[in-house]
Tab-separated table of C-alpha atoms in Angstrom:
chain	number	residue	atom	x	y	z
A	104	MET	CA	154.663	-127.721	58.630
A	105	ASN	CA	152.718	-129.359	61.442
A	106	LEU	CA	151.914	-126.538	63.864
A	107	GLN	CA	150.888	-128.960	66.626
A	108	ASP	CA	154.189	-130.853	66.516
A	109	SER	CA	156.126	-127.587	66.595
A	110	LEU	CA	154.525	-126.673	69.927
A	111	LEU	CA	155.437	-129.900	71.660
A	112	PRO	CA	158.608	-130.494	73.714
A	113	PRO	CA	160.957	-133.254	72.511
A	114	HIS	CA	159.360	-136.709	72.700
A	115	ALA	CA	161.817	-138.059	75.274
A	116	GLU	CA	161.191	-135.046	77.503
A	117	MET	CA	157.429	-135.640	77.423
A	118	VAL	CA	157.848	-139.334	78.198
A	119	ARG	CA	159.999	-138.471	81.212
A	120	ALA	CA	157.536	-135.818	82.435
A	121	MET	CA	154.633	-138.258	82.061
A	122	LEU	CA	156.374	-141.086	83.924
A	123	GLU	CA	157.465	-138.754	86.727
A	124	ARG	CA	154.096	-136.957	86.885
A	125	ASP	CA	155.900	-133.611	86.531
A	126	THR	CA	153.394	-130.840	87.344
A	127	ALA	CA	155.611	-128.251	85.634
A	128	TYR	CA	154.242	-129.535	82.315
A	129	GLU	CA	150.574	-128.831	83.102
A	130	GLY	CA	149.024	-127.432	79.934
A	131	VAL	CA	152.222	-127.851	77.926
A	132	PHE	CA	151.063	-131.184	76.494
A	133	PHE	CA	148.424	-133.875	76.949
A	134	THR	CA	149.009	-137.618	77.088
A	135	ALA	CA	146.737	-139.898	75.026
A	136	VAL	CA	146.747	-143.672	75.580
A	137	LYS	CA	146.014	-145.682	72.449
A	138	THR	CA	144.994	-148.858	74.297
A	139	THR	CA	142.313	-147.163	76.424
A	140	GLY	CA	141.233	-144.270	74.205
A	141	ILE	CA	141.683	-141.819	77.100
A	142	PHE	CA	143.796	-138.667	77.345
A	143	CYS	CA	145.209	-137.142	80.536
A	144	ARG	CA	147.261	-134.381	82.049
A	145	PRO	CA	150.981	-135.271	82.322
A	146	SER	CA	150.609	-135.308	86.125
A	147	CYS	CA	147.697	-137.777	86.205
A	148	THR	CA	147.952	-140.180	89.156
A	149	ALA	CA	146.547	-143.133	87.223
A	150	ARG	CA	148.814	-146.056	86.410
A	151	LYS	CA	151.229	-145.004	83.696
A	152	PRO	CA	150.984	-146.697	80.288
A	153	LYS	CA	153.892	-148.040	78.296
A	154	PRO	CA	155.530	-145.207	76.305
A	155	GLU	CA	154.968	-147.076	73.022
A	156	ASN	CA	151.208	-146.925	73.651
A	157	VAL	CA	151.160	-143.145	74.057
A	158	GLU	CA	150.869	-140.194	71.723
A	159	PHE	CA	151.058	-136.554	72.716
A	160	PHE	CA	148.972	-133.511	71.832
A	161	ALA	CA	149.605	-129.808	72.346
A	162	HIS	CA	145.928	-129.018	72.993
A	163	ALA	CA	143.050	-130.869	74.614
A	164	ASP	CA	140.727	-130.246	71.671
A	165	GLU	CA	143.216	-131.992	69.362
A	166	ALA	CA	143.043	-135.116	71.538
A	167	LEU	CA	139.253	-134.951	71.426
A	168	SER	CA	139.319	-134.570	67.642
A	169	ALA	CA	141.515	-137.655	67.434
A	170	GLY	CA	138.791	-139.667	69.166
A	171	TYR	CA	140.126	-139.731	72.732
A	172	ARG	CA	137.945	-139.278	75.836
A	173	ALA	CA	138.919	-137.086	78.787
A	174	CYS	CA	140.199	-138.930	81.859
A	175	LEU	CA	137.699	-138.906	84.710
A	176	ARG	CA	140.471	-138.869	87.313
A	177	CYS	CA	142.654	-135.909	86.275
A	178	LYS	CA	139.957	-134.062	84.234
A	179	PRO	CA	142.247	-132.608	81.541
A	180	LEU	CA	139.493	-130.385	80.158
A	181	ASP	CA	139.350	-128.506	83.464
A	182	ALA	CA	143.038	-127.695	83.195
A	183	ALA	CA	142.914	-125.722	79.984
A	184	ALA	CA	139.338	-125.183	78.919
A	185	ILE	CA	137.683	-121.796	79.184
A	186	ALA	CA	134.813	-121.302	81.568
A	187	PRO	CA	131.770	-123.272	80.389
A	188	ASP	CA	129.013	-121.404	78.573
A	189	TRP	CA	126.679	-121.411	81.569
A	190	ILE	CA	129.350	-119.789	83.748
A	191	GLN	CA	130.138	-117.179	81.115
A	192	ALA	CA	126.447	-116.338	80.760
A	193	LEU	CA	126.089	-116.033	84.538
A	194	LEU	CA	129.112	-113.738	84.851
A	195	LYS	CA	127.738	-111.512	82.089
A	196	ALA	CA	124.414	-111.345	83.935
A	197	VAL	CA	126.233	-110.367	87.139
A	198	ASP	CA	128.108	-107.631	85.275
A	199	ALA	CA	124.865	-106.340	83.785
A	200	GLU	CA	123.017	-106.259	87.146
A	201	PRO	CA	125.571	-106.243	89.981
A	202	ASP	CA	122.886	-105.438	92.571
A	203	LEU	CA	120.719	-108.437	91.728
A	204	ARG	CA	120.405	-110.944	94.575
A	205	TRP	CA	121.162	-114.377	93.138
A	206	THR	CA	119.291	-116.698	95.462
A	207	ASP	CA	119.411	-120.464	95.035
A	208	ALA	CA	115.820	-120.312	93.799
A	209	LEU	CA	116.771	-117.801	91.099
A	210	LEU	CA	119.741	-119.920	90.068
A	211	LEU	CA	117.494	-122.970	89.715
A	212	GLU	CA	115.105	-120.926	87.571
A	213	GLN	CA	118.056	-120.265	85.245
A	214	GLY	CA	118.836	-123.972	85.091
A	215	ILE	CA	121.926	-123.693	87.329
A	216	GLU	CA	122.493	-126.202	90.118
A	217	PRO	CA	123.684	-124.187	93.190
A	218	LEU	CA	125.985	-126.950	94.480
A	219	LYS	CA	127.644	-127.350	91.087
A	220	LEU	CA	128.112	-123.569	90.902
A	221	ARG	CA	129.589	-123.477	94.399
A	222	ARG	CA	132.122	-126.156	93.518
A	223	TRP	CA	133.155	-124.395	90.297
A	224	PHE	CA	133.752	-121.072	92.045
A	225	LYS	CA	135.637	-122.695	94.903
A	226	GLN	CA	137.913	-124.427	92.409
A	227	HIS	CA	138.492	-121.435	90.132
A	228	PHE	CA	138.152	-118.388	92.401
A	229	GLY	CA	138.872	-119.829	95.839
A	230	MET	CA	135.497	-118.679	97.158
A	231	THR	CA	131.821	-119.543	96.760
A	232	PHE	CA	129.638	-117.769	94.223
A	233	HIS	CA	127.787	-115.865	96.951
A	234	ALA	CA	131.075	-114.838	98.579
A	235	TYR	CA	132.235	-113.648	95.165
A	236	LEU	CA	129.070	-111.554	94.795
A	237	ARG	CA	129.503	-109.994	98.248
A	238	THR	CA	133.140	-109.144	97.618
A	239	ARG	CA	132.299	-107.776	94.185
A	240	ARG	CA	129.593	-105.486	95.614
A	241	LEU	CA	132.096	-104.276	98.183
A	242	GLY	CA	134.510	-103.640	95.330
A	243	ILE	CA	131.902	-101.444	93.651
A	244	ALA	CA	131.424	-99.642	96.973
A	245	LEU	CA	135.189	-99.160	97.153
A	246	GLY	CA	135.167	-97.537	93.737
A	247	GLY	CA	132.304	-95.277	94.771
A	248	ILE	CA	134.063	-94.170	97.964
A	249	LYS	CA	137.177	-93.439	95.938
A	250	GLU	CA	135.104	-91.193	93.655
A	251	GLY	CA	133.513	-89.314	96.551
A	252	THR	CA	130.443	-91.350	97.510
A	253	SER	CA	129.740	-91.097	101.220
A	254	ILE	CA	130.337	-94.187	103.339
A	255	ASP	CA	126.672	-94.159	104.368
A	256	ASN	CA	125.454	-94.226	100.762
A	257	ALA	CA	128.045	-96.828	99.776
A	258	ALA	CA	126.863	-99.070	102.601
A	259	PHE	CA	123.179	-98.856	101.751
A	260	ASP	CA	123.806	-99.132	97.993
A	261	SER	CA	125.689	-102.376	98.729
A	262	GLY	CA	122.635	-103.825	100.469
A	263	TYR	CA	123.799	-103.423	104.072
A	264	GLU	CA	121.204	-102.300	106.602
A	265	SER	CA	123.758	-101.055	109.135
A	266	LEU	CA	126.980	-99.103	108.852
A	267	SER	CA	128.692	-101.370	111.375
A	268	GLY	CA	127.889	-104.446	109.299
A	269	PHE	CA	129.217	-102.732	106.189
A	270	ARG	CA	132.427	-101.629	107.919
A	271	ASP	CA	133.039	-105.101	109.340
A	272	ALA	CA	132.556	-106.752	105.943
A	273	PHE	CA	134.688	-104.095	104.253
A	274	VAL	CA	137.597	-104.541	106.651
A	275	LYS	CA	137.331	-108.334	106.415
A	276	SER	CA	137.530	-108.221	102.617
A	277	PHE	CA	140.088	-105.455	102.073
A	278	HIS	CA	141.968	-105.216	105.395
A	279	ILE	CA	141.371	-101.468	105.416
A	280	THR	CA	138.624	-99.225	106.770
A	281	PRO	CA	136.220	-97.487	104.365
A	282	GLY	CA	137.615	-94.124	105.435
A	283	ARG	CA	141.196	-95.061	104.590
A	284	ALA	CA	140.045	-96.716	101.361
A	285	ALA	CA	139.142	-93.275	100.005
A	286	LEU	CA	142.889	-92.606	99.788
A	287	SER	CA	143.777	-95.900	98.082
A	288	GLU	CA	143.647	-96.991	94.452
A	289	PRO	CA	141.193	-99.817	93.621
A	290	LEU	CA	142.850	-102.734	91.847
A	291	LEU	CA	140.312	-105.034	90.230
A	292	PHE	CA	141.129	-108.654	89.558
A	293	THR	CA	139.743	-111.582	87.638
A	294	ARG	CA	140.852	-115.103	86.825
A	295	LEU	CA	141.633	-115.961	83.212
A	296	THR	CA	141.969	-119.399	81.684
A	297	THR	CA	144.760	-120.148	79.211
A	298	PRO	CA	146.171	-123.272	77.556
A	299	LEU	CA	149.018	-123.140	80.094
A	300	GLY	CA	146.769	-122.958	83.135
A	301	PRO	CA	144.852	-120.259	85.008
A	302	MET	CA	146.231	-116.737	85.328
A	303	LEU	CA	145.401	-113.838	87.636
A	304	ALA	CA	144.859	-110.480	85.923
A	305	MET	CA	144.731	-107.175	87.833
A	306	ALA	CA	144.061	-103.711	86.480
A	307	GLU	CA	143.390	-100.218	87.747
A	308	ARG	CA	142.071	-97.192	85.865
A	309	ARG	CA	145.445	-96.497	84.202
A	310	GLY	CA	146.037	-99.986	82.864
A	311	LEU	CA	146.934	-103.618	83.479
A	312	VAL	CA	149.125	-103.993	86.576
A	313	LEU	CA	149.575	-107.749	86.971
A	314	LEU	CA	149.215	-110.875	84.873
A	315	GLU	CA	150.639	-114.010	86.469
A	316	PHE	CA	150.146	-117.752	86.486
A	317	LEU	CA	148.312	-118.668	89.669
A	318	ASP	CA	150.953	-121.205	90.680
A	319	ARG	CA	153.854	-118.731	90.428
A	320	PRO	CA	155.710	-118.963	93.769
A	321	ALA	CA	156.316	-115.198	93.944
A	322	LEU	CA	152.660	-114.254	93.400
A	323	THR	CA	151.840	-113.827	97.099
A	324	LYS	CA	154.838	-111.550	97.582
A	325	GLU	CA	153.849	-109.514	94.520
A	326	LEU	CA	150.311	-109.014	95.838
A	327	GLU	CA	151.613	-107.936	99.239
A	328	GLU	CA	153.928	-105.420	97.589
A	329	LEU	CA	151.132	-103.937	95.495
A	330	GLN	CA	148.991	-103.492	98.599
A	331	GLN	CA	151.591	-102.426	101.142
A	332	ARG	CA	154.091	-100.484	99.057
A	333	TYR	CA	151.881	-99.024	96.358
A	334	GLY	CA	148.668	-98.604	98.360
A	335	TYR	CA	146.301	-100.689	96.247
A	336	THR	CA	143.056	-102.089	97.603
A	337	VAL	CA	142.289	-105.342	95.793
A	338	ALA	CA	138.751	-106.371	94.814
A	339	PRO	CA	137.166	-108.726	92.251
A	340	GLY	CA	135.606	-107.070	89.235
A	341	HIS	CA	135.967	-106.154	85.597
A	342	ASN	CA	137.016	-103.108	83.629
A	343	ALA	CA	137.938	-102.369	80.036
A	344	HIS	CA	141.594	-103.314	80.572
A	345	LEU	CA	140.721	-106.753	81.966
A	346	GLN	CA	138.296	-107.390	79.125
A	347	GLN	CA	140.944	-106.347	76.601
A	348	ILE	CA	143.682	-108.579	77.988
A	349	GLU	CA	141.323	-111.572	78.018
A	350	THR	CA	140.631	-111.043	74.316
A	351	GLU	CA	144.267	-110.394	73.427
A	352	LEU	CA	145.523	-113.441	75.337
A	353	ALA	CA	143.126	-115.689	73.420
A	354	GLU	CA	144.411	-114.220	70.137
A	355	TYR	CA	148.023	-114.626	71.277
A	356	PHE	CA	147.644	-118.316	72.100
A	357	ALA	CA	145.877	-118.810	68.763
A	358	GLY	CA	148.999	-117.437	67.052
A	359	LYS	CA	147.103	-114.409	65.727
A	360	LEU	CA	148.474	-111.605	67.923
A	361	THR	CA	152.109	-110.532	68.022
A	362	VAL	CA	151.880	-107.192	69.866
A	363	PHE	CA	149.741	-106.521	72.944
A	364	LYS	CA	147.935	-103.184	72.903
A	365	VAL	CA	146.317	-103.231	76.350
A	366	PRO	CA	147.365	-100.153	78.399
A	367	LEU	CA	149.877	-100.982	81.143
A	368	HIS	CA	150.743	-99.459	84.500
A	369	MET	CA	154.013	-100.789	85.899
A	370	PRO	CA	154.982	-99.486	89.351
A	371	GLY	CA	158.597	-100.303	90.149
A	372	SER	CA	162.107	-98.924	90.563
A	373	ALA	CA	163.515	-96.664	87.864
A	374	PHE	CA	165.946	-99.360	86.709
A	375	ALA	CA	163.285	-102.095	86.636
A	376	VAL	CA	160.988	-99.888	84.559
A	377	ARG	CA	163.821	-99.321	82.065
A	378	VAL	CA	164.434	-103.078	81.832
A	379	TRP	CA	160.730	-103.783	81.315
A	380	ALA	CA	160.599	-101.174	78.562
A	381	GLU	CA	163.582	-102.854	76.868
A	382	LEU	CA	161.867	-106.254	77.119
A	383	GLN	CA	158.921	-104.876	75.169
A	384	LYS	CA	161.283	-104.035	72.297
A	385	ILE	CA	162.210	-107.701	71.745
A	386	PRO	CA	160.332	-108.685	68.564
A	387	TYR	CA	157.822	-111.501	68.615
A	388	GLY	CA	159.513	-114.801	67.830
A	389	GLU	CA	163.003	-113.554	68.751
A	390	THR	CA	165.144	-113.750	71.894
A	391	ARG	CA	167.797	-111.657	73.612
A	392	SER	CA	170.391	-112.465	76.248
A	393	TYR	CA	170.610	-110.716	79.604
A	394	GLY	CA	173.925	-109.251	78.494
A	395	ALA	CA	172.429	-107.834	75.297
A	396	ILE	CA	169.711	-106.081	77.276
A	397	ALA	CA	172.246	-104.682	79.734
A	398	THR	CA	174.305	-103.346	76.816
A	399	ALA	CA	171.215	-101.782	75.226
A	400	LEU	CA	170.594	-99.982	78.522
A	401	GLY	CA	174.130	-98.594	78.515
A	402	SER	CA	175.221	-100.835	81.416
A	403	PRO	CA	177.067	-103.791	79.826
A	404	GLY	CA	178.169	-105.146	83.206
A	405	ALA	CA	174.663	-105.222	84.669
A	406	SER	CA	173.525	-108.634	83.436
A	407	ARG	CA	172.744	-109.822	86.962
A	408	ALA	CA	170.710	-106.677	87.721
A	409	VAL	CA	168.832	-107.179	84.471
A	410	GLY	CA	168.047	-110.746	85.517
A	411	LEU	CA	166.729	-109.532	88.868
A	412	ALA	CA	164.482	-106.930	87.221
A	413	ASN	CA	163.374	-109.568	84.741
A	414	GLY	CA	162.238	-111.738	87.645
A	415	GLN	CA	160.333	-108.811	89.163
A	416	ASN	CA	158.177	-108.434	86.058
A	417	ARG	CA	154.513	-108.766	87.096
A	418	LEU	CA	153.127	-108.876	83.568
A	419	ALA	CA	153.895	-112.325	82.211
A	420	ILE	CA	153.689	-112.761	78.424
A	421	VAL	CA	152.657	-109.115	77.864
A	422	ILE	CA	156.090	-107.906	78.957
A	423	PRO	CA	157.921	-110.797	77.280
A	424	CYS	CA	160.501	-111.837	79.864
A	425	HIS	CA	160.166	-115.343	78.373
A	426	ARG	CA	162.166	-114.042	75.387
A	427	VAL	CA	165.251	-113.517	77.549
A	428	ILE	CA	167.698	-116.432	77.490
A	429	GLY	CA	171.204	-117.210	78.679
A	430	ALA	CA	174.261	-116.126	76.699
A	431	ASP	CA	174.739	-119.755	75.642
A	432	GLY	CA	171.151	-120.020	74.415
A	433	SER	CA	169.916	-121.928	77.463
A	434	LEU	CA	166.447	-121.358	78.911
A	435	THR	CA	167.325	-119.848	82.252
A	436	GLY	CA	164.896	-119.164	85.093
A	437	TYR	CA	161.304	-118.173	84.422
A	438	GLY	CA	158.730	-117.431	87.125
A	439	GLY	CA	156.053	-119.462	85.375
A	440	GLY	CA	158.362	-122.465	84.993
A	441	GLN	CA	160.793	-123.359	82.213
A	442	PRO	CA	158.358	-125.723	80.418
A	443	ARG	CA	155.967	-122.798	79.967
A	444	LYS	CA	158.825	-120.596	78.780
A	445	ALA	CA	159.795	-123.203	76.194
A	446	PHE	CA	156.157	-123.522	75.110
A	447	LEU	CA	155.791	-119.757	74.587
A	448	LEU	CA	158.982	-119.583	72.528
A	449	ARG	CA	157.885	-122.550	70.393
A	450	LEU	CA	154.455	-120.973	69.933
A	451	GLU	CA	155.925	-117.701	68.685
A	452	LYS	CA	158.502	-119.381	66.467
A	453	ALA	CA	155.870	-121.625	64.913
A	454	ALA	CA	153.484	-118.729	64.300
A	455	VAL	CA	156.250	-116.725	62.595
A	456	GLN	CA	157.165	-119.680	60.357
A	457	VAL	CA	153.555	-120.275	59.396
A	458	SER	CA	153.150	-116.610	58.447
A	459	LEU	CA	156.214	-116.575	56.166
A	460	PRO	CA	155.404	-116.520	52.438
A	461	LEU	CA	156.113	-119.722	50.542
A	462	ALA	CA	159.168	-119.644	48.297
A	463	PHE	CA	158.786	-120.991	44.766
């Protein structure tokens, strides 16, 4: 079977999405124009080609392999590609020496143009590289305070010459004083790139807490709840759980991973936690209805409550709420958007079919 074709939506659906510049299909497919030799995102603002002059690809690298060039207007490689090698090398260097002061002169010595770096971080992290470094150092200070380091030592270890300057920067970044931070739980976050667009991953010492597409409408509300209701203090950084989910996500989208093993921590109501546990029992490549999950929980009339808990899931893909469908088989609501839900189901179904032994 053709694995690429199995991942694509129906042809008519892609033509409609392309003509209407539907942003819900970002990362779901790429549009390649035979007459120009260029491929684009479905939402590209350039003049739309005739449908008969277009072919579609599930992945950007497949369009490149077919001889197409990336559009300079919509930059399709930026939508799905992983961080470039020079960014990955820089981030590893920052992890190795978090106290190192990365001046523009030092960046130039490493062959990195400061303005180019600034633009990349603004686009992908919403802050400049130097702002990222400052916030990350404060995040390390937060972890130290949580473990018993004095505020004075945390301030000086972070490179601040005065306690007042440290406190001001700390409050500006975390909206909490250093003293109160000693009672909170640090929640580290990083941005991950996937074929379906960027995702935000957050983890604390007990496990992964959040994994969401950055354009999910409910993301802001989820972050506020984690901070205000569950007492988390959010800071950029890395830990073993974030590194593990990055690796496992790459294997999942490659069709090589069917069960996530990253430790999870899922604060929520007792009922929501039960629903999330039931979601994790749905086998890879299969689906269940809301009613079936309610019945499995011993509450056959609680389909609506199951749907609500399903929507409150903060761990997209890992807790597979995309495998829950309507009783009639329809793809009902999904926080990441129904096109992504359809893509994930096609991905899993295709991977299962490819893995089946051939019958002779």
